[in-house]
Amino acid sequence: MASSLASCITQFSLLLFFFISFSNAQLPSSTSRPASIVFELDRDPLTLQYMIKINQGTPRADIKLTLDLGGKLPWLRCHKGYMSSSYRPVKCKSPQCSLASKPVSCVSCNDTKLKTTQCHNNACRIYTSNPVTQSISSGELISDVVTVKSEDVYTIDDGYIISPDMEFSKPGPIVTPRRFTFGCATASNGLRGLAKGAAGVAGIGRSSGLSLVSQFSAAFGLSRIFALELYRSSGTIYFGGGFYVTLNYMMGVIYKRCLTYTPLLINQRRREEYFIDVRSVMIHSKTVLISKKLLSINKETGVGGTKIDMRIPYTMLETSIYRAFVKDILAF
């Protein structure tokens, strides 16, 4: 058991699988049916935020977005305009707008707050959230074409392999959804606190019909699943299932032994975010004495519980839990 655990630790990675149930987003579909959609991630050395690079627009351009687990939708800062011949404003009475804004609100370019080069009357008005500063910016919903790299799955069927019919992934074709919907924020300071080079935020919240997970699922008929493989300076995000280990067979065996599963909890007050059911904290097999109420989610306020978050690169504890934890560490 100890050697198995050591093998897990030496991989220096975190693999998270999110099995999510979303409302059906009425978004255009594509004839391509890849096994999954794959993006490589870069980690900013200063903020330690993970960034996804999306190829979109006409002409095509790579745009970096900071990943936000609790974000409702992907958004860009557009206070100086958005340059693409294929983009379209999303109408305020469209199905996409009802997914992005409740109640539905329409843009009026007479509004002094929206007098920018990026303004269309009767477009869908939205409000974007900066996950670092918690600031809110107004803007409008737009759509554009996005080119992505897919991944197919193949099977190894060889009598010399310990486990025949083992599935592995291989690079698939480059595919283009018809339309990809995202927010266009008009505030000039909307990127404050984000990683250098980030043009906005990629929201992958669990209950939104416009999150990256929902949109790729609707566009390609994929499962509403995503996985994150996070390393110290890079990573990978997979949308829609598939086999997640791509290095070699033995690595696949190691990961299968290392994976630990736990259900995700729904916080009715913060439905976009991901919570798990932590019931105790232990140090060298000794349980830390803490209030169990702090580990559960208050159904009325949404306070409490244990949230998985990518905004900060370390674990945060409630003050009394932290003090008890430190006390037991020092006493050991």
Tab-separated table of C-alpha atoms in Angstrom:
chain	number	residue	atom	x	y	z
A	1	MET	CA	0.000	0.000	0.000
A	2	ALA	CA	2.845	2.365	0.883
A	3	SER	CA	4.662	1.735	-2.400
A	4	SER	CA	1.433	2.258	-4.339
A	5	LEU	CA	0.868	5.566	-2.574
A	6	ALA	CA	4.443	6.609	-3.294
A	7	SER	CA	3.915	5.863	-6.977
A	8	CYS	CA	0.854	8.090	-6.954
A	9	ILE	CA	2.666	10.979	-5.285
A	10	THR	CA	5.556	10.915	-7.738
A	11	GLN	CA	3.258	11.793	-10.626
A	12	PHE	CA	2.944	15.394	-9.302
A	13	SER	CA	-0.436	15.775	-10.913
A	14	LEU	CA	-4.036	16.197	-9.949
A	15	LEU	CA	-6.698	14.452	-11.992
A	16	LEU	CA	-10.241	15.578	-11.294
A	17	PHE	CA	-13.306	14.094	-12.971
A	18	PHE	CA	-16.573	15.990	-12.802
A	19	PHE	CA	-19.748	14.082	-13.660
A	20	ILE	CA	-22.314	16.792	-14.070
A	21	SER	CA	-25.990	17.029	-14.944
A	22	PHE	CA	-26.875	20.218	-16.813
A	23	SER	CA	-30.061	21.545	-18.291
A	24	ASN	CA	-30.197	20.958	-22.038
A	25	ALA	CA	-28.748	23.972	-23.813
A	26	GLN	CA	-30.340	24.607	-27.209
A	27	LEU	CA	-27.132	25.294	-29.089
A	28	PRO	CA	-26.177	24.438	-32.686
A	29	SER	CA	-24.749	20.979	-33.217
A	30	SER	CA	-21.883	19.774	-35.392
A	31	THR	CA	-21.668	16.756	-37.679
A	32	SER	CA	-18.309	15.792	-36.129
A	33	ARG	CA	-18.575	13.372	-33.185
A	34	PRO	CA	-15.192	13.196	-31.457
A	35	ALA	CA	-14.675	11.154	-28.301
A	36	SER	CA	-13.618	14.275	-26.421
A	37	ILE	CA	-12.367	17.838	-26.816
A	38	VAL	CA	-8.891	18.517	-25.430
A	39	PHE	CA	-7.085	21.711	-24.450
A	40	GLU	CA	-3.582	22.122	-23.094
A	41	LEU	CA	-3.307	24.453	-20.092
A	42	ASP	CA	-0.580	26.914	-19.147
A	43	ARG	CA	0.045	27.953	-15.553
A	44	ASP	CA	1.022	31.545	-14.891
A	45	PRO	CA	4.122	31.543	-12.621
A	46	LEU	CA	3.072	34.727	-10.811
A	47	THR	CA	-0.627	34.195	-10.042
A	48	LEU	CA	-0.462	30.366	-10.382
A	49	GLN	CA	-3.715	30.506	-12.355
A	50	TYR	CA	-4.340	27.963	-15.107
A	51	MET	CA	-5.139	29.368	-18.549
A	52	ILE	CA	-6.844	27.734	-21.503
A	53	LYS	CA	-6.057	28.855	-25.057
A	54	ILE	CA	-9.056	28.963	-27.411
A	55	ASN	CA	-8.735	29.454	-31.168
A	56	GLN	CA	-11.682	31.539	-32.333
A	57	GLY	CA	-12.900	34.188	-34.729
A	58	THR	CA	-12.194	35.126	-38.348
A	59	PRO	CA	-9.315	35.411	-38.963
A	60	ARG	CA	-8.568	32.803	-36.325
A	61	ALA	CA	-6.750	34.013	-33.234
A	62	ASP	CA	-5.566	32.317	-30.033
A	63	ILE	CA	-7.173	33.838	-26.945
A	64	LYS	CA	-6.081	32.935	-23.412
A	65	LEU	CA	-8.715	32.707	-20.685
A	66	THR	CA	-8.252	32.034	-16.964
A	67	LEU	CA	-10.114	28.889	-15.877
A	68	ASP	CA	-12.885	29.450	-13.346
A	69	LEU	CA	-14.566	26.356	-11.903
A	70	GLY	CA	-17.543	28.388	-10.688
A	71	GLY	CA	-17.963	30.586	-13.770
A	72	LYS	CA	-21.317	30.643	-15.571
A	73	LEU	CA	-19.908	31.265	-19.046
A	74	PRO	CA	-16.719	32.186	-20.902
A	75	TRP	CA	-16.196	35.930	-21.336
A	76	LEU	CA	-13.724	38.382	-22.857
A	77	ARG	CA	-12.941	42.010	-22.205
A	78	CYS	CA	-14.264	43.939	-25.216
A	79	HIS	CA	-14.175	47.580	-24.115
A	80	LYS	CA	-12.111	48.415	-27.229
A	81	GLY	CA	-14.206	46.246	-29.508
A	82	TYR	CA	-14.013	42.643	-30.668
A	83	MET	CA	-12.342	42.119	-34.043
A	84	SER	CA	-13.800	39.210	-36.013
A	85	SER	CA	-15.823	39.112	-39.219
A	86	SER	CA	-17.726	36.004	-38.097
A	87	TYR	CA	-19.002	37.156	-34.708
A	88	ARG	CA	-22.666	38.006	-34.130
A	89	PRO	CA	-24.477	39.685	-31.227
A	90	VAL	CA	-26.937	37.357	-29.489
A	91	LYS	CA	-30.490	38.728	-29.422
A	92	CYS	CA	-32.074	39.388	-26.051
A	93	LYS	CA	-35.080	37.149	-26.772
A	94	SER	CA	-33.026	34.166	-27.924
A	95	PRO	CA	-32.732	30.806	-26.094
A	96	GLN	CA	-29.065	31.533	-25.409
A	97	CYS	CA	-29.954	34.789	-23.661
A	98	SER	CA	-32.413	33.027	-21.377
A	99	LEU	CA	-29.557	30.732	-20.329
A	100	ALA	CA	-27.221	33.649	-19.640
A	101	SER	CA	-29.484	36.168	-17.955
A	102	LYS	CA	-32.507	35.847	-15.688
A	103	PRO	CA	-34.564	37.907	-16.016
A	104	VAL	CA	-33.699	38.512	-19.674
A	105	SER	CA	-32.435	42.040	-20.274
A	106	CYS	CA	-31.865	43.895	-23.549
A	107	VAL	CA	-28.971	46.207	-24.363
A	108	SER	CA	-29.711	49.851	-25.092
A	109	CYS	CA	-26.768	51.748	-26.529
A	110	ASN	CA	-28.224	54.959	-25.082
A	111	ASP	CA	-27.162	53.649	-21.686
A	112	THR	CA	-24.058	55.664	-20.804
A	113	LYS	CA	-22.511	52.605	-19.146
A	114	LEU	CA	-22.519	50.774	-22.481
A	115	LYS	CA	-21.344	53.543	-24.807
A	116	THR	CA	-18.374	51.666	-26.234
A	117	THR	CA	-17.382	50.386	-29.650
A	118	GLN	CA	-18.918	47.053	-28.592
A	119	CYS	CA	-22.617	47.875	-28.329
A	120	HIS	CA	-25.646	46.541	-30.212
A	121	ASN	CA	-29.220	47.574	-29.493
A	122	ASN	CA	-31.476	44.681	-28.441
A	123	ALA	CA	-28.517	42.394	-27.844
A	124	CYS	CA	-28.585	40.204	-24.730
A	125	ARG	CA	-27.322	42.126	-21.713
A	126	ILE	CA	-25.158	40.108	-19.327
A	127	TYR	CA	-23.091	40.607	-16.189
A	128	THR	CA	-19.688	38.970	-15.946
A	129	SER	CA	-17.833	38.172	-12.733
A	130	ASN	CA	-14.094	38.403	-12.134
A	131	PRO	CA	-13.313	35.351	-9.944
A	132	VAL	CA	-10.299	37.035	-8.321
A	133	THR	CA	-11.599	40.517	-7.443
A	134	GLN	CA	-15.277	39.476	-7.341
A	135	SER	CA	-16.077	42.593	-9.400
A	136	ILE	CA	-19.095	42.601	-11.722
A	137	SER	CA	-19.001	44.056	-15.249
A	138	SER	CA	-21.856	44.626	-17.667
A	139	GLY	CA	-21.702	43.712	-21.326
A	140	GLU	CA	-23.469	41.743	-24.009
A	141	LEU	CA	-23.636	38.183	-25.252
A	142	ILE	CA	-22.021	37.396	-28.608
A	143	SER	CA	-21.226	34.282	-30.630
A	144	ASP	CA	-18.367	33.304	-32.916
A	145	VAL	CA	-16.794	30.226	-34.493
A	146	VAL	CA	-14.276	28.250	-32.452
A	147	THR	CA	-11.759	25.691	-33.715
A	148	VAL	CA	-10.820	22.912	-31.296
A	149	LYS	CA	-8.671	19.776	-31.180
A	150	SER	CA	-10.567	16.547	-30.672
A	151	GLU	CA	-9.407	13.200	-29.350
A	152	ASP	CA	-10.472	9.736	-30.457
A	153	VAL	CA	-10.246	6.486	-28.480
A	154	TYR	CA	-8.686	3.265	-29.727
A	155	THR	CA	-8.401	-0.161	-28.110
A	156	ILE	CA	-5.292	-2.283	-27.562
A	157	ASP	CA	-6.069	-5.959	-28.140
A	158	ASP	CA	-2.810	-7.855	-27.603
A	159	GLY	CA	-2.404	-11.141	-25.766
A	160	TYR	CA	0.912	-10.006	-24.325
A	161	ILE	CA	-0.664	-7.090	-22.484
A	162	ILE	CA	-1.826	-7.784	-18.952
A	163	SER	CA	-5.239	-6.229	-19.539
A	164	PRO	CA	-6.378	-6.603	-23.163
A	165	ASP	CA	-8.985	-4.255	-24.598
A	166	MET	CA	-7.377	-1.367	-22.727
A	167	GLU	CA	-8.575	1.949	-24.108
A	168	PHE	CA	-6.145	4.733	-24.966
A	169	SER	CA	-6.619	8.098	-26.575
A	170	LYS	CA	-5.053	9.426	-29.743
A	171	PRO	CA	-5.223	12.805	-31.472
A	172	GLY	CA	-8.386	13.260	-33.493
A	173	PRO	CA	-9.350	15.737	-36.209
A	174	ILE	CA	-9.561	19.498	-35.849
A	175	VAL	CA	-13.255	20.338	-35.550
A	176	THR	CA	-15.214	23.588	-35.654
A	177	PRO	CA	-18.572	24.126	-33.936
A	178	ARG	CA	-20.947	26.342	-35.861
A	179	ARG	CA	-21.297	28.836	-33.046
A	180	PHE	CA	-19.781	29.351	-29.621
A	181	THR	CA	-21.419	31.761	-27.191
A	182	PHE	CA	-19.546	33.946	-24.729
A	183	GLY	CA	-19.784	37.238	-22.885
A	184	CYS	CA	-18.257	40.485	-24.053
A	185	ALA	CA	-17.487	42.633	-20.984
A	186	THR	CA	-17.175	46.381	-21.498
A	187	ALA	CA	-15.364	47.393	-18.287
A	188	SER	CA	-11.777	48.485	-18.904
A	189	ASN	CA	-10.606	47.111	-15.529
A	190	GLY	CA	-12.371	43.759	-15.801
A	191	LEU	CA	-9.107	41.800	-16.000
A	192	ARG	CA	-7.649	43.061	-12.729
A	193	GLY	CA	-6.058	40.213	-10.757
A	194	LEU	CA	-6.058	37.765	-13.667
A	195	ALA	CA	-2.917	36.144	-15.050
A	196	LYS	CA	-0.758	38.129	-17.454
A	197	GLY	CA	-1.933	37.583	-21.017
A	198	ALA	CA	-5.455	36.513	-20.039
A	199	ALA	CA	-8.158	38.178	-22.140
A	200	GLY	CA	-10.979	36.994	-19.918
A	201	VAL	CA	-12.346	34.017	-18.011
A	202	ALA	CA	-13.391	30.510	-19.095
A	203	GLY	CA	-16.340	29.520	-16.921
A	204	ILE	CA	-16.951	25.798	-16.349
A	205	GLY	CA	-19.652	26.071	-13.677
A	206	ARG	CA	-21.795	23.008	-13.068
A	207	SER	CA	-25.354	24.308	-13.590
A	208	SER	CA	-24.969	26.826	-16.411
A	209	GLY	CA	-26.176	26.024	-19.920
A	210	LEU	CA	-23.465	28.286	-21.351
A	211	SER	CA	-20.427	26.951	-19.503
A	212	LEU	CA	-17.690	25.404	-21.632
A	213	VAL	CA	-18.838	21.954	-20.517
A	214	SER	CA	-22.426	22.520	-21.660
A	215	GLN	CA	-21.508	24.166	-24.944
A	216	PHE	CA	-19.075	21.470	-26.065
A	217	SER	CA	-21.537	18.800	-24.979
A	218	ALA	CA	-24.325	20.356	-27.056
A	219	ALA	CA	-22.100	21.044	-30.074
A	220	PHE	CA	-20.656	17.531	-30.389
A	221	GLY	CA	-23.099	15.271	-28.572
A	222	LEU	CA	-20.579	14.590	-25.801
A	223	SER	CA	-21.280	13.537	-22.235
A	224	ARG	CA	-21.520	16.407	-19.756
A	225	ILE	CA	-18.221	15.426	-18.180
A	226	PHE	CA	-14.860	17.097	-17.912
A	227	ALA	CA	-11.528	16.163	-16.385
A	228	LEU	CA	-8.598	18.279	-15.248
A	229	GLU	CA	-5.032	17.006	-15.159
A	230	LEU	CA	-2.971	19.641	-13.366
A	231	TYR	CA	0.813	19.836	-13.137
A	232	ARG	CA	3.090	22.450	-11.593
A	233	SER	CA	3.476	24.502	-14.771
A	234	SER	CA	0.959	23.054	-17.203
A	235	GLY	CA	-2.049	20.808	-17.505
A	236	THR	CA	-4.782	19.372	-19.707
A	237	ILE	CA	-8.560	19.685	-19.690
A	238	TYR	CA	-10.767	17.077	-21.375
A	239	PHE	CA	-14.411	17.720	-22.238
A	240	GLY	CA	-16.796	14.841	-22.848
A	241	GLY	CA	-15.267	11.613	-21.571
A	242	GLY	CA	-12.725	9.454	-23.328
A	243	PHE	CA	-9.709	7.775	-21.787
A	244	TYR	CA	-7.675	10.330	-19.879
A	245	VAL	CA	-4.248	8.692	-19.624
A	246	THR	CA	-2.213	9.211	-22.788
A	247	LEU	CA	1.407	8.533	-21.751
A	248	ASN	CA	1.728	4.730	-21.845
A	249	TYR	CA	0.160	1.536	-20.588
A	250	MET	CA	2.017	1.373	-17.265
A	251	MET	CA	1.083	4.957	-16.501
A	252	GLY	CA	-2.510	3.948	-17.113
A	253	VAL	CA	-2.208	1.178	-14.540
A	254	ILE	CA	-0.726	3.606	-11.992
A	255	TYR	CA	-3.512	6.134	-12.450
A	256	LYS	CA	-6.212	3.491	-12.194
A	257	ARG	CA	-4.813	2.431	-8.807
A	258	CYS	CA	-4.452	6.013	-7.601
A	259	LEU	CA	-7.893	7.359	-8.457
A	260	THR	CA	-10.170	8.067	-5.524
A	261	TYR	CA	-13.815	8.908	-6.123
A	262	THR	CA	-16.140	11.109	-4.104
A	263	PRO	CA	-19.560	12.525	-5.003
A	264	LEU	CA	-20.112	16.210	-5.651
A	265	LEU	CA	-22.630	18.055	-3.501
A	266	ILE	CA	-25.100	20.659	-4.723
A	267	ASN	CA	-25.134	23.936	-2.831
A	268	GLN	CA	-28.551	25.407	-3.568
A	269	ARG	CA	-27.261	28.929	-2.945
A	270	ARG	CA	-24.146	28.528	-5.102
A	271	ARG	CA	-25.174	26.072	-7.768
A	272	GLU	CA	-22.324	26.875	-10.161
A	273	GLU	CA	-19.643	25.764	-7.709
A	274	TYR	CA	-18.317	22.310	-6.819
A	275	PHE	CA	-18.523	21.018	-3.238
A	276	ILE	CA	-17.437	17.713	-1.707
A	277	ASP	CA	-18.477	16.065	1.555
A	278	VAL	CA	-15.441	16.352	3.850
A	279	ARG	CA	-16.470	14.904	7.221
A	280	SER	CA	-13.263	15.060	9.251
A	281	VAL	CA	-9.627	16.142	9.205
A	282	MET	CA	-6.921	13.750	10.387
A	283	ILE	CA	-3.223	14.176	11.140
A	284	HIS	CA	-1.245	10.927	11.396
A	285	SER	CA	-4.451	8.941	12.023
A	286	LYS	CA	-5.582	11.343	14.747
A	287	THR	CA	-8.823	13.240	14.175
A	288	VAL	CA	-8.572	17.011	14.605
A	289	LEU	CA	-11.219	18.306	17.018
A	290	ILE	CA	-13.355	20.749	15.040
A	291	SER	CA	-17.007	21.735	14.795
A	292	LYS	CA	-18.685	19.323	12.373
A	293	LYS	CA	-21.259	21.998	11.553
A	294	LEU	CA	-18.585	23.955	9.692
A	295	LEU	CA	-18.079	21.026	7.316
A	296	SER	CA	-21.717	20.919	6.252
A	297	ILE	CA	-23.507	23.356	3.937
A	298	ASN	CA	-26.141	25.577	5.508
A	299	LYS	CA	-29.202	25.055	3.297
A	300	GLU	CA	-30.566	28.542	3.954
A	301	THR	CA	-27.400	30.616	3.540
A	302	GLY	CA	-25.149	28.342	1.473
A	303	VAL	CA	-22.311	28.968	3.948
A	304	GLY	CA	-20.019	26.131	4.983
A	305	GLY	CA	-18.941	22.928	3.325
A	306	THR	CA	-15.795	22.199	1.335
A	307	LYS	CA	-15.418	23.778	-2.091
A	308	ILE	CA	-13.007	22.883	-4.898
A	309	ASP	CA	-11.622	26.145	-6.258
A	310	MET	CA	-8.932	27.181	-8.744
A	311	ARG	CA	-8.729	30.868	-7.861
A	312	ILE	CA	-6.044	30.367	-5.241
A	313	PRO	CA	-3.230	27.774	-5.319
A	314	TYR	CA	-3.541	26.526	-1.738
A	315	THR	CA	-6.061	25.179	0.755
A	316	MET	CA	-7.962	27.651	2.932
A	317	LEU	CA	-9.467	26.723	6.295
A	318	GLU	CA	-12.017	28.452	8.486
A	319	THR	CA	-10.206	30.179	11.375
A	320	SER	CA	-11.144	27.742	14.162
A	321	ILE	CA	-10.343	24.737	11.945
A	322	TYR	CA	-6.996	26.268	11.003
A	323	ARG	CA	-6.065	26.888	14.651
A	324	ALA	CA	-6.968	23.337	15.658
A	325	PHE	CA	-5.042	21.977	12.675
A	326	VAL	CA	-1.890	23.968	13.493
A	327	LYS	CA	-2.129	23.023	17.169
A	328	ASP	CA	-2.174	19.313	16.345
A	329	ILE	CA	0.640	19.674	13.810
A	330	LEU	CA	2.875	21.397	16.355
A	331	ALA	CA	2.018	18.841	19.024
A	332	PHE	CA	2.975	15.882	16.857
